[in-house]
Short mmCIF file of C-alpha atoms in Angstrom, two decimals:
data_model
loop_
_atom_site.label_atom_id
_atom_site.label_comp_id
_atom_site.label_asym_id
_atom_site.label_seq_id
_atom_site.Cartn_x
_atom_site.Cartn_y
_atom_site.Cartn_z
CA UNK A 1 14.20 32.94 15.79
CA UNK A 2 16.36 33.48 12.27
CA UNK A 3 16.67 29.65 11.71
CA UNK A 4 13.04 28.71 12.35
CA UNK A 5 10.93 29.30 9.02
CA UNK A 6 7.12 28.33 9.09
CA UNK A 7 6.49 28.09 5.49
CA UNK A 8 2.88 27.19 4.05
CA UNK A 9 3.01 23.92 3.04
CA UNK A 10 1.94 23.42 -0.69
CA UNK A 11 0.21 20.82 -2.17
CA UNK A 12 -0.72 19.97 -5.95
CA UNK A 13 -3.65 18.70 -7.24
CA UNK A 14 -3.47 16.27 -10.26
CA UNK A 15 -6.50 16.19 -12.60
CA UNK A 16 -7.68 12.49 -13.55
CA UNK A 17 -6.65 12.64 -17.42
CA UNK A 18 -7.37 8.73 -17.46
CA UNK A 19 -10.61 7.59 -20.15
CA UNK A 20 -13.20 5.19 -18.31
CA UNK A 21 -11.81 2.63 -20.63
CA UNK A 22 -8.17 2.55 -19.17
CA UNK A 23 -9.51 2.79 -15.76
CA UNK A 24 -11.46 -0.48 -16.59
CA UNK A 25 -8.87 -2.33 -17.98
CA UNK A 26 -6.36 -1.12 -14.72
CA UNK A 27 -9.07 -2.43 -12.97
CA UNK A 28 -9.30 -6.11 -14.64
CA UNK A 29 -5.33 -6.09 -14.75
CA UNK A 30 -5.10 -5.71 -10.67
CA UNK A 31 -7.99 -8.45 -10.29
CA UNK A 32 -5.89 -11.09 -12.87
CA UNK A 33 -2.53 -10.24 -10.47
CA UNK A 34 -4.98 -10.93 -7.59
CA UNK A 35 -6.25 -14.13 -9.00
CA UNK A 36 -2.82 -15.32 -9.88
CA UNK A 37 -1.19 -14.53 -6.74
CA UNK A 38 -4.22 -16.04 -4.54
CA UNK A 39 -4.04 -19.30 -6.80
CA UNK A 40 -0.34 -19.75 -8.14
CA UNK A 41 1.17 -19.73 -4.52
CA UNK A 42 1.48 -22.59 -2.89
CA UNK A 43 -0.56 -23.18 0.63
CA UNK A 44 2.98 -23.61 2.88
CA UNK A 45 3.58 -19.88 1.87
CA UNK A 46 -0.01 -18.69 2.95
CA UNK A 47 0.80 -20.11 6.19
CA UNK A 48 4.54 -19.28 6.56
CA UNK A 49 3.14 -15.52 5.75
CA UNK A 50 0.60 -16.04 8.05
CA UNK A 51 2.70 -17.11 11.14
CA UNK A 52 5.06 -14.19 10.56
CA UNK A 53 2.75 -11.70 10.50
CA UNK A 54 1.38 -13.36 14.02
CA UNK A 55 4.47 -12.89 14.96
CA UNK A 56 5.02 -9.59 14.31
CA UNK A 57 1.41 -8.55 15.69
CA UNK A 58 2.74 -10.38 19.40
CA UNK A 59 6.15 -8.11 19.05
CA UNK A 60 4.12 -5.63 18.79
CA UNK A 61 1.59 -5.88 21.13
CA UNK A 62 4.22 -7.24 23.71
CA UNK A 63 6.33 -3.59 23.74
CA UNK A 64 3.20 -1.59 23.90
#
């Protein structure tokens, strides 16, 4: 039919530009925003994030 066009989907392909040094220091940034987020938030958050995502897993398994 007119309306239904099966195009070829195209994809790009991006070459990794980045030097071994930036990589590194992406790499030490992400583990200081780990270190601060683990340590600067308080325990009563852990656990209120904690119970909502148990919630949300029992929604979830209770409508499959």
């Amino acid at each position: 039919m007119p309306w239904q066009k099966h195009d070829d989907v195209q994809t790009k392909c991006y070459p990794s530009t980045g030097s071994t040094i930036l990589r590194i220091v992406g790499f030490i940034l992400i583990g200081l925003g780990l270190f601060l987020i683990l340590f600067c938030v308080p325990g009563w958050a852990w656990l209120a994030a904690i119970g909502a995502a148990l919630v949300l897993l029992g929604l979830l398994l209770i409508r499959k």
